[in-house]
Tab-separated table of C-alpha atoms in Angstrom:
chain	number	residue	atom	x	y	z
A	1	UNK	CA	-14.785	7.027	16.696
A	2	UNK	CA	-12.116	5.097	18.540
A	3	UNK	CA	-10.054	3.548	15.735
A	4	UNK	CA	-7.515	0.742	16.036
A	5	UNK	CA	-4.746	1.025	13.410
A	6	UNK	CA	-2.162	-1.626	12.549
A	7	UNK	CA	1.015	-0.436	10.878
A	8	UNK	CA	0.387	2.809	12.732
A	9	UNK	CA	3.994	4.023	12.579
A	10	UNK	CA	4.598	2.834	9.013
A	11	UNK	CA	4.724	4.993	5.902
A	12	UNK	CA	0.997	4.807	5.105
A	13	UNK	CA	-0.177	4.040	8.621
A	14	UNK	CA	1.446	7.070	10.245
A	15	UNK	CA	-0.180	9.357	7.685
A	16	UNK	CA	-3.511	7.627	8.326
A	17	UNK	CA	-3.152	8.143	12.080
A	18	UNK	CA	-2.535	11.861	11.499
A	19	UNK	CA	-5.542	12.044	9.152
A	20	UNK	CA	-7.801	10.367	11.718
A	21	UNK	CA	-6.636	12.541	14.602
A	22	UNK	CA	-7.071	15.725	12.573
A	23	UNK	CA	-10.635	14.615	11.765
A	24	UNK	CA	-11.438	14.289	15.480
A	25	UNK	CA	-11.135	10.522	15.937
A	26	UNK	CA	-9.359	8.772	18.805
A	27	UNK	CA	-6.608	6.431	17.641
A	28	UNK	CA	-5.002	3.376	19.195
A	29	UNK	CA	-2.013	2.161	17.215
A	30	UNK	CA	-0.360	-1.250	17.316
A	31	UNK	CA	3.241	-0.788	18.497
A	32	UNK	CA	5.965	-3.425	18.286
A	33	UNK	CA	8.563	-1.435	20.240
A	34	UNK	CA	9.068	1.321	22.785
A	35	UNK	CA	10.197	3.557	19.928
A	36	UNK	CA	6.933	2.991	18.032
A	37	UNK	CA	4.882	3.513	21.178
A	38	UNK	CA	6.673	6.814	21.829
A	39	UNK	CA	6.080	7.943	18.237
A	40	UNK	CA	2.366	7.274	18.607
A	41	UNK	CA	2.243	9.134	21.902
A	42	UNK	CA	4.046	12.108	20.344
A	43	UNK	CA	1.471	12.121	17.541
A	44	UNK	CA	-1.405	12.218	20.040
A	45	UNK	CA	-2.479	8.582	19.753
A	46	UNK	CA	-2.543	5.743	22.269
A	47	UNK	CA	-0.331	2.686	21.812
A	48	UNK	CA	-1.144	-0.994	22.255
A	49	UNK	CA	1.983	-3.132	22.438
A	50	UNK	CA	1.875	-6.158	20.158
A	51	UNK	CA	2.589	-7.334	16.629
A	52	UNK	CA	0.909	-8.838	13.580
A	53	UNK	CA	1.903	-12.294	14.765
A	54	UNK	CA	0.523	-11.668	18.273
A	55	UNK	CA	-3.114	-12.382	17.476
A	56	UNK	CA	-4.245	-11.729	21.034
A	57	UNK	CA	-3.022	-8.135	20.759
A	58	UNK	CA	-4.944	-7.711	17.501
A	59	UNK	CA	-8.133	-9.067	19.052
A	60	UNK	CA	-7.694	-6.820	22.083
A	61	UNK	CA	-7.215	-3.690	19.971
A	62	UNK	CA	-10.136	-4.462	17.698
A	63	UNK	CA	-12.543	-5.436	20.466
A	64	UNK	CA	-12.107	-2.073	22.198
A	65	UNK	CA	-12.523	-0.049	19.013
A	66	UNK	CA	-15.360	1.381	16.944
A	67	UNK	CA	-13.531	0.358	13.792
A	68	UNK	CA	-10.218	-0.972	12.490
A	69	UNK	CA	-7.820	0.118	9.743
A	70	UNK	CA	-5.299	-2.603	8.883
A	71	UNK	CA	-2.306	-1.216	6.976
A	72	UNK	CA	0.493	-3.405	8.385
A	73	UNK	CA	2.237	-5.984	6.216
A	74	UNK	CA	5.592	-7.792	6.369
A	75	UNK	CA	7.360	-6.583	3.224
A	76	UNK	CA	9.901	-9.380	3.062
A	77	UNK	CA	10.147	-10.525	-0.541
A	78	UNK	CA	12.294	-13.494	0.456
A	79	UNK	CA	9.398	-14.898	2.553
A	80	UNK	CA	6.290	-13.912	0.622
A	81	UNK	CA	4.285	-17.004	1.617
A	82	UNK	CA	4.969	-16.330	5.293
A	83	UNK	CA	4.050	-12.653	4.985
A	84	UNK	CA	0.776	-13.487	3.240
A	85	UNK	CA	-0.170	-16.096	5.841
A	86	UNK	CA	0.552	-13.667	8.695
A	87	UNK	CA	-1.655	-11.103	6.960
A	88	UNK	CA	-4.476	-13.608	6.434
A	89	UNK	CA	-4.374	-14.690	10.074
A	90	UNK	CA	-4.345	-11.042	11.192
A	91	UNK	CA	-7.446	-10.242	9.135
A	92	UNK	CA	-9.184	-13.287	10.616
A	93	UNK	CA	-8.271	-12.266	14.172
A	94	UNK	CA	-9.421	-8.675	13.690
A	95	UNK	CA	-12.679	-9.916	12.191
A	96	UNK	CA	-13.208	-12.353	15.043
A	97	UNK	CA	-13.067	-9.466	17.525
A	98	UNK	CA	-15.529	-7.406	15.462
A	99	UNK	CA	-17.979	-10.252	14.751
A	100	UNK	CA	-21.648	-9.427	15.161
A	101	UNK	CA	-21.053	-5.693	15.623
A	102	UNK	CA	-21.275	-4.357	12.044
A	103	UNK	CA	-18.210	-2.292	12.871
A	104	UNK	CA	-15.917	-1.415	9.935
A	105	UNK	CA	-12.723	-3.284	9.093
A	106	UNK	CA	-10.698	-1.561	6.382
A	107	UNK	CA	-7.870	-3.816	5.198
A	108	UNK	CA	-5.248	-3.483	2.478
A	109	UNK	CA	-4.212	-5.309	-0.692
A	110	UNK	CA	-3.083	-3.766	-4.004
A	111	UNK	CA	-3.964	-3.255	-7.642
A	112	UNK	CA	-0.791	-4.404	-9.370
A	113	UNK	CA	-1.421	-8.088	-10.110
A	114	UNK	CA	-5.190	-8.229	-10.527
A	115	UNK	CA	-5.218	-7.696	-14.291
A	116	UNK	CA	-1.817	-6.883	-15.820
A	117	UNK	CA	-2.061	-5.212	-19.221
A	118	UNK	CA	-5.480	-3.641	-18.722
A	119	UNK	CA	-6.962	-0.885	-16.600
A	120	UNK	CA	-8.127	-2.505	-13.356
A	121	UNK	CA	-11.274	-1.115	-11.733
A	122	UNK	CA	-12.858	-1.548	-8.339
A	123	UNK	CA	-15.235	-4.116	-9.847
A	124	UNK	CA	-12.325	-6.436	-10.726
A	125	UNK	CA	-11.316	-9.174	-8.313
A	126	UNK	CA	-8.221	-11.384	-8.080
A	127	UNK	CA	-8.211	-14.495	-10.236
A	128	UNK	CA	-7.091	-16.970	-7.602
A	129	UNK	CA	-5.998	-19.488	-10.241
A	130	UNK	CA	-3.924	-17.045	-12.292
A	131	UNK	CA	-2.244	-14.732	-9.785
A	132	UNK	CA	1.052	-16.097	-8.421
A	133	UNK	CA	1.356	-13.743	-5.430
A	134	UNK	CA	0.268	-15.470	-2.187
A	135	UNK	CA	-1.451	-12.304	-0.922
A	136	UNK	CA	-4.210	-13.016	-3.448
A	137	UNK	CA	-6.336	-14.719	-0.759
A	138	UNK	CA	-6.527	-11.642	1.514
A	139	UNK	CA	-9.658	-10.202	-0.085
A	140	UNK	CA	-11.461	-13.532	0.019
A	141	UNK	CA	-10.622	-13.787	3.737
A	142	UNK	CA	-11.670	-10.231	4.483
A	143	UNK	CA	-14.940	-10.172	2.589
A	144	UNK	CA	-16.016	-13.500	4.102
A	145	UNK	CA	-16.223	-11.664	7.428
A	146	UNK	CA	-19.399	-9.931	6.248
A	147	UNK	CA	-21.211	-13.206	6.951
A	148	UNK	CA	-20.084	-12.882	10.577
A	149	UNK	CA	-21.513	-9.407	11.092
A	150	UNK	CA	-18.451	-7.336	10.187
A	151	UNK	CA	-18.392	-4.424	7.700
A	152	UNK	CA	-15.264	-5.306	5.674
A	153	UNK	CA	-13.804	-3.037	2.975
A	154	UNK	CA	-10.509	-3.130	1.118
A	155	UNK	CA	-8.277	-0.269	0.034
A	156	UNK	CA	-5.971	-1.142	-2.859
A	157	UNK	CA	-3.053	1.295	-3.127
A	158	UNK	CA	-1.077	1.529	-6.347
A	159	UNK	CA	2.402	0.047	-6.705
A	160	UNK	CA	4.009	3.336	-5.708
A	161	UNK	CA	2.778	5.141	-2.612
A	162	UNK	CA	5.082	8.134	-2.603
A	163	UNK	CA	6.032	11.120	-0.480
A	164	UNK	CA	8.765	12.178	1.927
A	165	UNK	CA	10.023	9.209	3.928
A	166	UNK	CA	9.197	6.679	1.178
A	167	UNK	CA	11.280	3.498	1.476
A	168	UNK	CA	9.388	1.470	-1.129
A	169	UNK	CA	9.904	0.719	-4.800
A	170	UNK	CA	10.965	4.149	-6.118
A	171	UNK	CA	13.877	4.651	-3.673
A	172	UNK	CA	15.086	1.167	-4.615
A	173	UNK	CA	14.972	2.133	-8.309
A	174	UNK	CA	17.036	5.206	-7.487
A	175	UNK	CA	19.568	3.152	-5.529
A	176	UNK	CA	19.901	0.675	-8.419
A	177	UNK	CA	20.491	3.534	-10.860
A	178	UNK	CA	23.132	5.001	-8.538
A	179	UNK	CA	24.883	1.669	-8.150
A	180	UNK	CA	24.769	0.623	-11.815
A	181	UNK	CA	25.430	4.062	-13.277
A	182	UNK	CA	22.375	3.921	-15.570
A	183	UNK	CA	18.675	4.503	-15.043
A	184	UNK	CA	16.907	1.668	-16.829
A	185	UNK	CA	13.409	0.853	-17.992
A	186	UNK	CA	12.241	-2.379	-19.598
A	187	UNK	CA	11.452	-2.635	-23.306
A	188	UNK	CA	9.687	0.490	-24.560
A	189	UNK	CA	8.964	1.666	-21.023
A	190	UNK	CA	5.303	2.146	-21.924
A	191	UNK	CA	4.161	-0.170	-19.127
A	192	UNK	CA	2.416	1.810	-16.403
A	193	UNK	CA	2.706	1.965	-12.624
A	194	UNK	CA	-0.278	3.150	-10.572
A	195	UNK	CA	0.753	5.755	-8.007
A	196	UNK	CA	-0.678	7.827	-5.157
A	197	UNK	CA	0.690	10.281	-2.603
A	198	UNK	CA	0.670	8.872	0.939
A	199	UNK	CA	-1.463	11.773	2.233
A	200	UNK	CA	-4.103	11.144	-0.417
A	201	UNK	CA	-4.057	7.437	0.463
A	202	UNK	CA	-4.478	8.297	4.151
A	203	UNK	CA	-7.546	10.375	3.400
A	204	UNK	CA	-9.076	7.474	1.500
A	205	UNK	CA	-8.610	5.129	4.450
A	206	UNK	CA	-10.478	7.615	6.647
A	207	UNK	CA	-13.298	8.067	4.143
A	208	UNK	CA	-13.682	4.296	3.769
A	209	UNK	CA	-13.851	3.873	7.541
A	210	UNK	CA	-16.445	6.627	7.932
A	211	UNK	CA	-18.609	6.088	4.868
A	212	UNK	CA	-17.693	2.826	3.150
A	213	UNK	CA	-20.100	-0.042	2.643
A	214	UNK	CA	-19.566	-3.728	3.400
A	215	UNK	CA	-17.789	-5.641	0.644
A	216	UNK	CA	-16.604	-2.525	-1.159
A	217	UNK	CA	-13.301	-2.090	-2.984
A	218	UNK	CA	-11.614	1.317	-3.061
A	219	UNK	CA	-8.609	2.242	-5.182
A	220	UNK	CA	-5.944	4.551	-3.751
A	221	UNK	CA	-4.709	5.434	-7.229
A	222	UNK	CA	-4.222	8.987	-8.447
A	223	UNK	CA	-2.572	8.182	-11.793
A	224	UNK	CA	-0.794	5.525	-13.829
A	225	UNK	CA	2.736	6.548	-14.868
A	226	UNK	CA	4.846	5.058	-17.712
A	227	UNK	CA	7.987	3.473	-16.284
A	228	UNK	CA	10.139	5.190	-18.903
A	229	UNK	CA	9.008	8.561	-17.541
A	230	UNK	CA	10.053	7.471	-14.031
A	231	UNK	CA	13.450	6.282	-15.313
A	232	UNK	CA	14.020	9.529	-17.218
A	233	UNK	CA	13.433	11.708	-14.162
A	234	UNK	CA	15.704	9.498	-12.057
A	235	UNK	CA	18.428	9.611	-14.707
A	236	UNK	CA	18.276	13.388	-14.958
A	237	UNK	CA	18.497	13.924	-11.215
A	238	UNK	CA	21.389	11.470	-10.836
A	239	UNK	CA	23.161	12.614	-13.998
A	240	UNK	CA	23.291	9.085	-15.441
A	241	UNK	CA	22.325	7.667	-18.832
A	242	UNK	CA	18.757	6.442	-19.326
A	243	UNK	CA	18.677	3.078	-21.106
A	244	UNK	CA	16.255	0.391	-22.201
A	245	UNK	CA	16.931	-3.201	-21.220
A	246	UNK	CA	15.187	-6.343	-22.394
A	247	UNK	CA	12.730	-8.293	-20.238
A	248	UNK	CA	15.321	-11.085	-20.122
A	249	UNK	CA	17.821	-8.689	-18.497
A	250	UNK	CA	15.350	-7.356	-15.923
A	251	UNK	CA	16.003	-9.929	-13.197
A	252	UNK	CA	19.771	-9.417	-13.359
A	253	UNK	CA	19.551	-5.620	-13.459
A	254	UNK	CA	16.727	-5.009	-10.971
A	255	UNK	CA	17.009	-8.199	-8.865
A	256	UNK	CA	13.663	-8.885	-7.071
A	257	UNK	CA	12.203	-5.564	-8.227
A	258	UNK	CA	12.319	-6.688	-11.864
A	259	UNK	CA	9.189	-8.819	-11.495
A	260	UNK	CA	7.249	-5.685	-10.494
A	261	UNK	CA	8.891	-3.064	-12.722
A	262	UNK	CA	8.101	-5.113	-15.829
A	263	UNK	CA	4.353	-5.121	-15.103
A	264	UNK	CA	1.901	-3.026	-17.053
A	265	UNK	CA	-0.554	-2.452	-14.215
A	266	UNK	CA	-2.700	0.644	-14.780
A	267	UNK	CA	-5.663	1.118	-12.462
A	268	UNK	CA	-8.667	3.425	-12.285
A	269	UNK	CA	-10.125	5.057	-9.183
A	270	UNK	CA	-13.198	6.501	-10.909
A	271	UNK	CA	-15.658	4.440	-8.847
A	272	UNK	CA	-13.844	5.282	-5.606
A	273	UNK	CA	-14.096	8.992	-6.402
A	274	UNK	CA	-17.794	8.675	-7.183
A	275	UNK	CA	-18.672	6.581	-4.146
A	276	UNK	CA	-16.613	8.349	-1.468
A	277	UNK	CA	-15.977	11.800	-2.930
A	278	UNK	CA	-12.241	11.157	-2.804
A	279	UNK	CA	-10.081	13.396	-4.999
A	280	UNK	CA	-6.263	13.353	-4.852
A	281	UNK	CA	-4.825	16.824	-4.200
A	282	UNK	CA	-1.165	16.178	-3.363
A	283	UNK	CA	1.806	16.052	-5.782
A	284	UNK	CA	1.939	13.446	-8.527
A	285	UNK	CA	4.772	10.918	-8.522
A	286	UNK	CA	6.774	12.880	-11.103
A	287	UNK	CA	6.193	16.179	-9.286
A	288	UNK	CA	7.313	14.492	-6.071
A	289	UNK	CA	10.493	13.247	-7.743
A	290	UNK	CA	11.161	16.708	-9.170
A	291	UNK	CA	11.089	18.182	-5.658
A	292	UNK	CA	14.426	16.449	-5.029
A	293	UNK	CA	13.908	14.867	-1.605
A	294	UNK	CA	14.144	11.363	-3.073
A	295	UNK	CA	17.739	12.071	-4.083
A	296	UNK	CA	18.952	13.621	-0.824
A	297	UNK	CA	20.107	10.341	0.754
A	298	UNK	CA	20.431	6.663	0.015
A	299	UNK	CA	17.252	4.660	0.817
A	300	UNK	CA	16.729	2.049	3.453
A	301	UNK	CA	16.649	-1.464	1.973
A	302	UNK	CA	13.307	-3.107	1.224
A	303	UNK	CA	12.812	-6.859	1.142
């Protein structure tokens, strides 16, 4: 297949490009810069210059493909409404180019806010009245494309997609612990974060593209990890005290990350494993932290 990938040089997207190429697919990646285009060329993929906000480039990439994997997202927590609207418009544009073809469109959301406090499954869907995050409309937008002759599917990664090169939530936790001199968790620390290694997530995107069915939800979740366990490993590696803070202190201590680190958001991938034969094989989050690469250098800022 000739596959168009957005976010193709990002943390998940670059792993997905490698997974697709190794499986014998041709890949065209969306590239915002000469640097990104060169990275795609070095990986063995073609580059299409454009961006998420350049809808013509999205339509062009999708129209010339046998299927699309949409992993790109603007992770700017100061402009969440804008990021969500750009994502919605991108999904619409990709679907417009695929209309009437029954070609696959695999897009991305997440598990974290669908049902806090209970184990979320693939059969659960966002409560549009209850969820505050503006990205909640993405699945509604994507699945509506089935009526236009598209084969839409969503992959929901866990809150932590980890591995070498991670610049997401966990490196920010480590940076906060370094700066504050303590590694904190909230309350009892029993609240759980769903996690998956980026290479396992990449394999799921490929399997969904190849074998997924229209309207399906797939969970890129290998495990759900108590936040206290994460804080304890961070504290040990940094040589700082591990402490509990109250929910009221979370915003001051963690800044924007507090609203996510306080969530109890476990998720199951049992149905994904049954339906696609997906089984995570790469290191768990704690094993990844124990390898030490997360502590080798300060992280890039997120948000």
